[in-house]
Short mmCIF file of C-alpha atoms in Angstrom, two decimals:
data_model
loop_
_atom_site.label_atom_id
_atom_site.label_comp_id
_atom_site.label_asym_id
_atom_site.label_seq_id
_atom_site.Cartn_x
_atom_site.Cartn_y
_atom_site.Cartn_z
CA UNK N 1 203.81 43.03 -32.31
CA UNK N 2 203.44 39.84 -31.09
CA UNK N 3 200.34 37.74 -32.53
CA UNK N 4 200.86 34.72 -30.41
CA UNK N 5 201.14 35.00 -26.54
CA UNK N 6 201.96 31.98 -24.17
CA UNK N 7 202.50 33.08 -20.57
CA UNK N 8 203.32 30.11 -18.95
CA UNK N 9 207.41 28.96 -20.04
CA UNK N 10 206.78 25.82 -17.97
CA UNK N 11 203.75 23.69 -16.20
CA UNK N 12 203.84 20.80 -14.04
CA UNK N 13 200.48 18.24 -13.69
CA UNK N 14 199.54 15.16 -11.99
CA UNK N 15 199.30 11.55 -14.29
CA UNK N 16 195.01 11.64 -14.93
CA UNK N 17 195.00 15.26 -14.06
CA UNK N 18 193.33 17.74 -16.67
CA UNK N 19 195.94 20.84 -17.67
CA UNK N 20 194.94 23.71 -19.37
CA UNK N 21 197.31 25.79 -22.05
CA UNK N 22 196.91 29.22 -21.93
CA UNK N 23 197.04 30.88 -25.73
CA UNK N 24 196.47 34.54 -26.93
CA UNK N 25 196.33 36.21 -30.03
CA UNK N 26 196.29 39.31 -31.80
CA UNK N 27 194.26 39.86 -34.73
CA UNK N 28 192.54 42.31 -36.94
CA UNK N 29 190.55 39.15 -39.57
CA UNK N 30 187.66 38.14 -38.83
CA UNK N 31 188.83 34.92 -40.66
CA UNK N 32 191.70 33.03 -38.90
CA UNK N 33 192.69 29.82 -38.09
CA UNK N 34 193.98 28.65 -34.84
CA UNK N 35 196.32 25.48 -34.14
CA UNK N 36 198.30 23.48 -31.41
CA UNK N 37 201.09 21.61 -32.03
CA UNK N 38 203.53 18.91 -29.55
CA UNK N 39 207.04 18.91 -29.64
CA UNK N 40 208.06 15.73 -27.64
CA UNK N 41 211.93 15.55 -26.16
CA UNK N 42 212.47 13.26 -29.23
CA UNK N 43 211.95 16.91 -31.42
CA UNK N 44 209.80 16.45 -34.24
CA UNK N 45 206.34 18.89 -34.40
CA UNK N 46 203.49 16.97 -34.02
CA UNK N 47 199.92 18.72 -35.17
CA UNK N 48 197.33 18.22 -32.59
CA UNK N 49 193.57 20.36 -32.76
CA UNK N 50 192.62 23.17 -35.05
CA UNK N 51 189.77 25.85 -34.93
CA UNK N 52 188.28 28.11 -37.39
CA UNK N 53 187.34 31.69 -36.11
CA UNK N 54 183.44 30.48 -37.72
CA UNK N 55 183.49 27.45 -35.66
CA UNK N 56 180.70 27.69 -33.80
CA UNK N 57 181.65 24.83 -31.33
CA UNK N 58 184.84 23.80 -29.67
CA UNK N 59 187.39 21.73 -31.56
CA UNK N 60 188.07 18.35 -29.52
CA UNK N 61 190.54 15.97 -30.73
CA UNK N 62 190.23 12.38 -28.67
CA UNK N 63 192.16 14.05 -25.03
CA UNK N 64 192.86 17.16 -26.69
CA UNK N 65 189.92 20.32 -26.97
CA UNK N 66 190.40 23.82 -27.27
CA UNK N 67 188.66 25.88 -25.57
CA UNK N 68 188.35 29.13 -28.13
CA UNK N 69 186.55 32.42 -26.42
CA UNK N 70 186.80 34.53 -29.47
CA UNK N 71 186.11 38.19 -27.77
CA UNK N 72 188.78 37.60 -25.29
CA UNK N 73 190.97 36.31 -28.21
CA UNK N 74 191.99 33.32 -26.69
CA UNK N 75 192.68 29.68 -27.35
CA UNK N 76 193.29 27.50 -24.88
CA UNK N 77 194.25 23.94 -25.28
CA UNK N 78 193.00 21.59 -22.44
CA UNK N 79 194.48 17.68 -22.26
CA UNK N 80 192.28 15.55 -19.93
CA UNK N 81 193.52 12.17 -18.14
CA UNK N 82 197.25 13.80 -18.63
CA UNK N 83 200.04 10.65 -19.28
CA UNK N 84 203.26 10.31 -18.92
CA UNK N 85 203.91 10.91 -22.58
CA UNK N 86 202.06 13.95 -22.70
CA UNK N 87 205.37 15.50 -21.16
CA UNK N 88 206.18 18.02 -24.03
CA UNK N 89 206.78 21.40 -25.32
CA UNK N 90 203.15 22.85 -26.50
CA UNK N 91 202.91 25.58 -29.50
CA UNK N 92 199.75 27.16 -30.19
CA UNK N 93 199.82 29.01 -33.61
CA UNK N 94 197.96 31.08 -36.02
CA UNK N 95 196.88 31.62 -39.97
CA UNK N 96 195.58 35.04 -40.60
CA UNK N 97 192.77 35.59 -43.95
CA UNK N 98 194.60 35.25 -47.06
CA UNK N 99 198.14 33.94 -45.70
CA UNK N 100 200.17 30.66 -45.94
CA UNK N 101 201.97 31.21 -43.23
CA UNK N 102 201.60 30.65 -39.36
CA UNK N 103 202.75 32.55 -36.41
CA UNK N 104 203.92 30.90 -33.50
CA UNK N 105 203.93 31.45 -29.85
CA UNK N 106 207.36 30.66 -27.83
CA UNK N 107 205.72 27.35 -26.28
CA UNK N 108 204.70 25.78 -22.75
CA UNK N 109 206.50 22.79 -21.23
CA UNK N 110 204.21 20.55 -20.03
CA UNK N 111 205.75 18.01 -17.46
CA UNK N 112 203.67 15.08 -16.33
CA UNK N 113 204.37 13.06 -12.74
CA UNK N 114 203.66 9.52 -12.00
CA UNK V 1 203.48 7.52 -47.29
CA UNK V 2 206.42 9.00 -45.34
CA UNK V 3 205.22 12.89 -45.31
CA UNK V 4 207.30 15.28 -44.85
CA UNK V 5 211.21 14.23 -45.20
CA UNK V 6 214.68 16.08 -44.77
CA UNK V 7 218.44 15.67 -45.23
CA UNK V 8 220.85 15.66 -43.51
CA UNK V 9 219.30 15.27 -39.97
CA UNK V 10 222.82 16.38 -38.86
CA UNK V 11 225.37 18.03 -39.83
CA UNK V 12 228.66 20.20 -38.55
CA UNK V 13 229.65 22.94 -41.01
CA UNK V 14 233.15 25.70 -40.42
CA UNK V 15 231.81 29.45 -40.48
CA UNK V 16 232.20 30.07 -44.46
CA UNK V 17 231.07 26.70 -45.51
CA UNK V 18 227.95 26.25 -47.68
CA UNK V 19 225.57 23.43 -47.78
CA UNK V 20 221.99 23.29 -48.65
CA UNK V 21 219.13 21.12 -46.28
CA UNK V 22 216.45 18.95 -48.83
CA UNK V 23 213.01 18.61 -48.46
CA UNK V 24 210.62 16.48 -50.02
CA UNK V 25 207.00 15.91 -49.10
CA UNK V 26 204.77 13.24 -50.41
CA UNK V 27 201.07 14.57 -49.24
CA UNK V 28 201.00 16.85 -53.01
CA UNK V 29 200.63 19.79 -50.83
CA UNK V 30 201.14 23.49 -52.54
CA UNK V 31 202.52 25.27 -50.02
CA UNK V 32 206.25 24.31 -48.50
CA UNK V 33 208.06 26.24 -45.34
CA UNK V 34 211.15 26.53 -43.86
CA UNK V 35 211.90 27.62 -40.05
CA UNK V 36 214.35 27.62 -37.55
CA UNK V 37 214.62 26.87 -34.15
CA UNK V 38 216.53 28.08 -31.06
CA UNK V 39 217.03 27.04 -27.58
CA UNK V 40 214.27 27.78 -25.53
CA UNK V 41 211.81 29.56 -28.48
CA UNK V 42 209.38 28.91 -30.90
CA UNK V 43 209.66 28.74 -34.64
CA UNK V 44 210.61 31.42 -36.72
CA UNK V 45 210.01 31.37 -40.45
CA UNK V 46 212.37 31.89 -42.72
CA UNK V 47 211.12 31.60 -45.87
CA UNK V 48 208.35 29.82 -48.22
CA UNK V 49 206.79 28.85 -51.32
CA UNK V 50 202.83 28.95 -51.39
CA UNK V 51 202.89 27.16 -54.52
CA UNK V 52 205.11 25.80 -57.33
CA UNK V 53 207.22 28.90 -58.70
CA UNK V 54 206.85 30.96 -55.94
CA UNK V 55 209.01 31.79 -53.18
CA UNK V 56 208.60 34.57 -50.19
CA UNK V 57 210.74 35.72 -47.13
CA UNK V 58 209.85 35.22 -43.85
CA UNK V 59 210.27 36.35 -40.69
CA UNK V 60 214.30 35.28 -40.67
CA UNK V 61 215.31 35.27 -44.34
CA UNK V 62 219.35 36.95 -43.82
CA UNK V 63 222.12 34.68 -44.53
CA UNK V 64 219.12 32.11 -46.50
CA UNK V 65 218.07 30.79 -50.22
CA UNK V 66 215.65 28.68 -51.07
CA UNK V 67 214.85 26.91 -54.28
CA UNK V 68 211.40 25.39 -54.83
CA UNK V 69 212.70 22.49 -57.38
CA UNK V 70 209.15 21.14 -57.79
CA UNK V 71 205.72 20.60 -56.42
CA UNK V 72 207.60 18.05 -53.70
CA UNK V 73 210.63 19.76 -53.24
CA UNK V 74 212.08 22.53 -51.05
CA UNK V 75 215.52 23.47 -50.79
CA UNK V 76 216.98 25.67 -47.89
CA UNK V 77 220.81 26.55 -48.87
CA UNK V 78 223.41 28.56 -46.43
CA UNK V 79 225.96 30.46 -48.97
CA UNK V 80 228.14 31.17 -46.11
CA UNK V 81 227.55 29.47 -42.63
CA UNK V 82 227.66 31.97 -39.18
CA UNK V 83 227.63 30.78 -36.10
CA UNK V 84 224.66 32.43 -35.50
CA UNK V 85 223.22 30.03 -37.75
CA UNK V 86 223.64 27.25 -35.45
CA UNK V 87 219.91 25.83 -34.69
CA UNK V 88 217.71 23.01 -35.70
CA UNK V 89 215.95 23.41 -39.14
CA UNK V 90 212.43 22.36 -40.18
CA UNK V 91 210.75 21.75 -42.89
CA UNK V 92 206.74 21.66 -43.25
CA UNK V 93 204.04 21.86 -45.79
CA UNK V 94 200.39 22.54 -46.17
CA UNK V 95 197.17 22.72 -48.30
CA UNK V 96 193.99 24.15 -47.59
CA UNK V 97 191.36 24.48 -46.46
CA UNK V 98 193.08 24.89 -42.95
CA UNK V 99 196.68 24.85 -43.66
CA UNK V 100 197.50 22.84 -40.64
CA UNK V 101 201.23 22.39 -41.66
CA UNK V 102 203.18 18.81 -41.42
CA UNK V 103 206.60 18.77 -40.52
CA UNK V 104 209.83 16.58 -41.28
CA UNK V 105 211.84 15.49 -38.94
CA UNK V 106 213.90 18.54 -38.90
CA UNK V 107 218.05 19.11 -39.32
CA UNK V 108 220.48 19.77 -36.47
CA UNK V 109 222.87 22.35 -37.82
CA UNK V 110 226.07 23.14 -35.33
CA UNK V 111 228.31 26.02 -37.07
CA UNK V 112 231.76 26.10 -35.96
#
């Protein structure tokens, strides 16, 4: 089954515009982590924001915050005053309780216009 | 402190060729990945090392060895190169306590 969902393949926003990455996941932990990463066109994985399942607030990283609504399972990653070079591919992942490894969603192509 | 680094960043192989993809990280992290990624999806593990000595399959392991050499280093070697095999290869590594992973650069791989 899949543990990461991302619905939207591709997004366009406005330069200063807020956007707003949708994220699901499917777990059975209590314990998890959550994380969103950039892939620019120039293709190396950059690691934005990360939130624990016991974080009681938010995570917010300068532009970047996710927006975590644990009963609906979600975690969505909002980037305020979009720029130019925020025009990327977006991965949101997950660490499960005890494991090393993440699981990653397909990605959302964020393009922003002057 | 250059993080996370890999070799070749590209490289053209004939189905049936070998080669093996080096990783080294700096950052003294435990835990060392390897994934793969096609056109149009996300990453798909293929196999990793939580610490020093240890090795695990992923997701994507078929056609794949890996040798964990040392703390810093993380080899990814093709025995026989498909087609199929044809992608672009990272590396990353990790500690905790959140085991947000870094990646290198990655490897274009084109088999032929």
């Amino acid at each position: 089954a899949q543990k990461i969902t991302q619905t939207q393949p591709g997004m366009f926003v406005q330069e200063k515009e807020a956007v707003t990455l949708d994220c699901t996941y499917d777990t059975s932990d209590q314990s998890y982590g959550l994380f969103w990463y950039k892939q620019p066109s120039s293709g190396e994985m950059i690691f934005l924001i990360y939130q624990g399942s016991y974080d009681e607030q938010n995570a917010t990283e300068g532009r970047y915050s996710l927006n975590f609504q644990k009963a609906r399972k979600s975690a969505n990653l909002v980037i305020s005053a979009s720029q130019l070079g925020d025009s990327a591919m977006y991965f949101c992942a997950m660490r499960e309780l005890n494991d090393y490894k993440l699981s990653f969603g397909a990605g959302t192509t964020v393009t922003v216009r002057a | 402190n250059a993080g996370v680094t890999q070799t070749p960043k590209f490289q053209v192989l004939k189905t049936g060729q070998s080669m093996t993809l080096q990783c080294a990280q700096d950052m003294n992290h435990n835990s060392m990945y390897w994934y793969r990624q096609d056109p149009g999806m996300g990453l798909r593990l293929i196999y990793y090392s939580a610490s020093e000595g240890t090795t695990d399959k992923g997701e994507v392991p078929n056609g794949y060895n890996v040798s964990r050499l040392n703390k810093r280093e993380f080899s990814l070697r093709l025995e026989s190169a498909a087609p199929s095999q044809t992608s672009v290869y990272f590396c990353a590594s990790s500690d905790p306590p959140t085991y947000e992973q870094y990646f290198g650069p990655g490897t274009r791989l084109t088999v032929t």
